[in-house]
Amino acid sequence: MKNNTTAATWIPLSYSLSFLLRSKRLMGWSAILVILTMVFTWAGYLFTVDFVDGLTGNFFLAQPEAVGLWGWTKYLGWQAMYWSFIIVSRIVAFYLAFLIAYSLSAPGYVFLSTATEKKHAGENFEPDAALNITGLLTDLWEGVKIGLFGILVTIAALIANFIPGVGQVLVLLLYTYYSALMFVDYPSSRRRWSLGQKISWIKNHNNQSLRLGIFPALLSLVPVLNLFFIAMIFPLMTVHSTLNFVAIEKNSGGNQQAA
């Protein structure tokens, strides 16, 4: 495919979608990754729920009797605690499951990102060293680090949500830039960048990072279903972020090394 976007400062999502749909190889690999991400997410969800339920033991098995005023008060309080626990624990389980799935599938998305860059660059593509176990483990570890960083972002978002007036805006911005970091992780991992270098790239390209992360960030705010929506668009956003990352790096001199 002829590369006609190397001089562009921004590659639109429509071009990235068209680029993905025109490649049977990229589409096939994307389908596999979507299925794997959903399987990992669902398996992680079941494991997390069983683990959390195991920690509670028999706490919710002893339901108080609804007899008399005090009995009804205890019963309603127990019901409120029970359903609050069920809802919160399941939501947390879904998020943790997705982070597990993200970490485990990281090498696959790095491969998709590399295949995207190779197809787009054509003869100008600079190949990596041969695929080996060390490289796969490195990609997996980078995915784990991004996942752990995501837990910190989630905690920060929960705290920011209680700030009157601007809390929700801060939450959206946190998830936007974290989403951008997740997708930039793939093309930058091929260059063996550290987590600090990736974060610096996000800071140095603030506007582009905002554009890369806003769409998945908005989807992440949809309760429960967000994980499946994000799993479906992950390959597209990986392709989109890779194309823009490469274009930005080329226009800025290539292979930026953040301090």
CSV table of N, CA and C in Angstrom, one decimal, residues 152-217:
chain,number,residue,atom,x,y,z
A,152,LEU,N,-3.3,2.9,39.8
A,152,LEU,CA,-3.1,4.1,40.4
A,152,LEU,C,-3.9,5.2,39.8
A,153,VAL,N,-4.1,5.2,38.5
A,153,VAL,CA,-5.0,6.2,37.8
A,153,VAL,C,-6.4,6.0,38.3
A,154,THR,N,-6.9,4.8,38.4
A,154,THR,CA,-8.2,4.5,38.8
A,154,THR,C,-8.4,5.1,40.3
A,155,ILE,N,-7.5,4.8,41.1
A,155,ILE,CA,-7.6,5.3,42.5
A,155,ILE,C,-7.6,6.9,42.5
A,156,ALA,N,-6.8,7.5,41.7
A,156,ALA,CA,-6.8,8.9,41.6
A,156,ALA,C,-8.1,9.5,41.0
A,157,ALA,N,-8.7,8.7,40.1
A,157,ALA,CA,-9.9,9.1,39.5
A,157,ALA,C,-11.1,9.0,40.5
A,158,LEU,N,-11.0,8.0,41.4
A,158,LEU,CA,-12.0,7.9,42.4
A,158,LEU,C,-12.0,9.0,43.4
A,159,ILE,N,-10.8,9.4,43.7
A,159,ILE,CA,-10.6,10.6,44.7
A,159,ILE,C,-11.0,11.9,44.0
A,160,ALA,N,-10.6,12.1,42.7
A,160,ALA,CA,-10.9,13.3,42.0
A,160,ALA,C,-12.4,13.4,41.8
A,161,ASN,N,-13.1,12.3,41.7
A,161,ASN,CA,-14.6,12.3,41.5
A,161,ASN,C,-15.3,13.1,42.6
A,162,PHE,N,-14.7,13.2,43.8
A,162,PHE,CA,-15.4,13.8,44.9
A,162,PHE,C,-15.1,15.3,45.0
A,163,ILE,N,-14.3,15.8,44.1
A,163,ILE,CA,-14.0,17.3,44.0
A,163,ILE,C,-15.2,18.0,43.4
A,164,PRO,N,-15.9,18.9,44.1
A,164,PRO,CA,-17.1,19.5,43.6
A,164,PRO,C,-16.7,20.4,42.3
A,165,GLY,N,-17.6,20.3,41.4
A,165,GLY,CA,-17.5,21.1,40.2
A,165,GLY,C,-16.6,20.6,39.1
A,166,VAL,N,-15.4,20.3,39.4
A,166,VAL,CA,-14.4,19.9,38.4
A,166,VAL,C,-14.0,18.5,38.5
A,167,GLY,N,-14.6,17.7,39.4
A,167,GLY,CA,-14.2,16.4,39.6
A,167,GLY,C,-14.4,15.5,38.4
A,168,GLN,N,-15.6,15.6,37.8
A,168,GLN,CA,-15.9,14.7,36.6
A,168,GLN,C,-15.0,15.1,35.4
A,169,VAL,N,-14.6,16.4,35.3
A,169,VAL,CA,-13.7,16.8,34.2
A,169,VAL,C,-12.3,16.2,34.4
A,170,LEU,N,-11.9,16.2,35.7
A,170,LEU,CA,-10.6,15.7,36.0
A,170,LEU,C,-10.5,14.2,35.7
A,171,VAL,N,-11.6,13.5,36.1
A,171,VAL,CA,-11.7,12.0,35.8
A,171,VAL,C,-11.6,11.7,34.3
A,172,LEU,N,-12.3,12.5,33.5
A,172,LEU,CA,-12.3,12.3,32.1
A,172,LEU,C,-10.9,12.5,31.5
A,173,LEU,N,-10.2,13.6,32.0
A,173,LEU,CA,-8.8,13.9,31.6
A,173,LEU,C,-7.9,12.8,32.0
A,174,LEU,N,-8.0,12.3,33.2
A,174,LEU,CA,-7.2,11.2,33.7
A,174,LEU,C,-7.3,10.0,32.8
A,175,TYR,N,-8.5,9.6,32.5
A,175,TYR,CA,-8.8,8.4,31.7
A,175,TYR,C,-8.4,8.6,30.2
A,176,THR,N,-8.5,9.9,29.8
A,176,THR,CA,-8.1,10.2,28.4
A,176,THR,C,-6.6,10.0,28.2
A,177,TYR,N,-5.8,10.6,29.1
A,177,TYR,CA,-4.3,10.5,28.9
A,177,TYR,C,-3.8,9.1,29.2
A,178,TYR,N,-4.5,8.4,30.1
A,178,TYR,CA,-4.1,7.0,30.4
A,178,TYR,C,-4.4,6.1,29.2
A,179,SER,N,-5.6,6.4,28.6
A,179,SER,CA,-5.9,5.6,27.3
A,179,SER,C,-4.9,5.9,26.3
A,180,ALA,N,-4.5,7.1,26.1
A,180,ALA,CA,-3.4,7.4,25.1
A,180,ALA,C,-2.1,6.7,25.5
A,181,LEU,N,-1.8,6.6,26.7
A,181,LEU,CA,-0.6,5.9,27.2
A,181,LEU,C,-0.7,4.5,26.8
A,182,MET,N,-1.8,3.8,27.0
A,182,MET,CA,-2.0,2.4,26.7
A,182,MET,C,-1.7,2.1,25.3
A,183,PHE,N,-2.2,3.0,24.4
A,183,PHE,CA,-2.0,2.7,23.0
A,183,PHE,C,-0.7,3.1,22.4
A,184,VAL,N,-0.1,4.2,23.0
A,184,VAL,CA,1.3,4.6,22.6
A,184,VAL,C,2.3,3.5,23.1
A,185,ASP,N,1.9,2.8,24.1
A,185,ASP,CA,2.8,1.8,24.7
A,185,ASP,C,3.2,0.8,23.6
A,186,TYR,N,2.3,0.4,22.7
A,186,TYR,CA,2.6,-0.6,21.7
A,186,TYR,C,3.7,-0.2,20.7
A,187,PRO,N,3.6,0.9,20.0
A,187,PRO,CA,4.7,1.2,19.1
A,187,PRO,C,6.0,1.7,19.8
A,188,SER,N,5.8,2.2,21.0
A,188,SER,CA,7.0,2.6,21.7
A,188,SER,C,7.7,1.4,22.3
A,189,SER,N,7.0,0.4,22.7
A,189,SER,CA,7.6,-0.8,23.2
A,189,SER,C,8.5,-1.5,22.2
A,190,ARG,N,8.2,-1.4,20.9
A,190,ARG,CA,9.0,-1.9,19.8
A,190,ARG,C,10.4,-1.2,19.8
A,191,ARG,N,10.4,0.0,20.3
A,191,ARG,CA,11.6,0.8,20.4
A,191,ARG,C,12.3,0.7,21.7
A,192,ARG,N,11.7,-0.2,22.6
A,192,ARG,CA,12.2,-0.5,23.9
A,192,ARG,C,12.3,0.7,24.8
A,193,TRP,N,11.3,1.6,24.7
A,193,TRP,CA,11.2,2.7,25.6
A,193,TRP,C,10.8,2.3,27.0
A,194,SER,N,11.2,3.0,28.0
A,194,SER,CA,10.8,2.7,29.4
A,194,SER,C,9.5,3.4,29.6
A,195,LEU,N,8.8,3.0,30.8
A,195,LEU,CA,7.5,3.7,31.1
A,195,LEU,C,7.7,5.2,31.3
A,196,GLY,N,8.8,5.6,31.9
A,196,GLY,CA,9.1,7.0,32.0
A,196,GLY,C,9.1,7.8,30.7
A,197,GLN,N,9.8,7.1,29.7
A,197,GLN,CA,9.9,7.7,28.4
A,197,GLN,C,8.5,7.8,27.7
A,198,LYS,N,7.7,6.8,27.9
A,198,LYS,CA,6.3,6.8,27.3
A,198,LYS,C,5.5,8.0,28.0
A,199,ILE,N,5.6,8.1,29.3
A,199,ILE,CA,4.8,9.2,30.0
A,199,ILE,C,5.3,10.5,29.5
A,200,SER,N,6.6,10.7,29.3
A,200,SER,CA,7.2,11.9,28.8
A,200,SER,C,6.7,12.3,27.4
A,201,TRP,N,6.5,11.2,26.6
A,201,TRP,CA,6.0,11.4,25.2
A,201,TRP,C,4.6,12.0,25.3
A,202,ILE,N,3.8,11.4,26.2
A,202,ILE,CA,2.4,11.9,26.4
A,202,ILE,C,2.4,13.4,26.8
A,203,LYS,N,3.3,13.7,27.7
A,203,LYS,CA,3.4,15.1,28.2
A,203,LYS,C,3.9,16.0,27.1
A,204,ASN,N,4.8,15.6,26.3
A,204,ASN,CA,5.4,16.4,25.2
A,204,ASN,C,4.5,16.6,24.0
A,205,HIS,N,3.5,15.7,23.9
A,205,HIS,CA,2.6,15.8,22.8
A,205,HIS,C,1.2,15.8,23.4
A,206,ASN,N,0.9,16.8,24.1
A,206,ASN,CA,-0.3,16.9,24.9
A,206,ASN,C,-1.6,16.9,24.0
A,207,ASN,N,-1.6,17.7,23.0
A,207,ASN,CA,-2.8,17.8,22.1
A,207,ASN,C,-3.0,16.5,21.4
A,208,GLN,N,-2.0,15.9,20.8
A,208,GLN,CA,-2.1,14.7,20.1
A,208,GLN,C,-2.6,13.5,21.0
A,209,SER,N,-2.0,13.5,22.2
A,209,SER,CA,-2.4,12.5,23.2
A,209,SER,C,-3.9,12.6,23.6
A,210,LEU,N,-4.4,13.9,23.7
A,210,LEU,CA,-5.8,14.2,24.0
A,210,LEU,C,-6.7,13.6,22.9
A,211,ARG,N,-6.3,13.8,21.6
A,211,ARG,CA,-7.0,13.3,20.5
A,211,ARG,C,-7.0,11.7,20.4
A,212,LEU,N,-5.9,11.1,20.8
A,212,LEU,CA,-5.8,9.7,20.8
A,212,LEU,C,-6.6,9.0,21.9
A,213,GLY,N,-6.7,9.7,23.0
A,213,GLY,CA,-7.3,9.0,24.2
A,213,GLY,C,-8.8,9.4,24.5
A,214,ILE,N,-9.3,10.4,23.9
A,214,ILE,CA,-10.6,10.9,24.3
A,214,ILE,C,-11.7,9.9,23.9
A,215,PHE,N,-11.7,9.3,22.8
A,215,PHE,CA,-12.7,8.3,22.4
A,215,PHE,C,-12.8,7.1,23.3
A,216,PRO,N,-11.7,6.4,23.5
A,216,PRO,CA,-11.8,5.3,24.4
A,216,PRO,C,-12.1,5.7,25.9
A,217,ALA,N,-11.6,6.9,26.2
A,217,ALA,CA,-11.9,7.4,27.6
A,217,ALA,C,-13.4,7.6,27.8
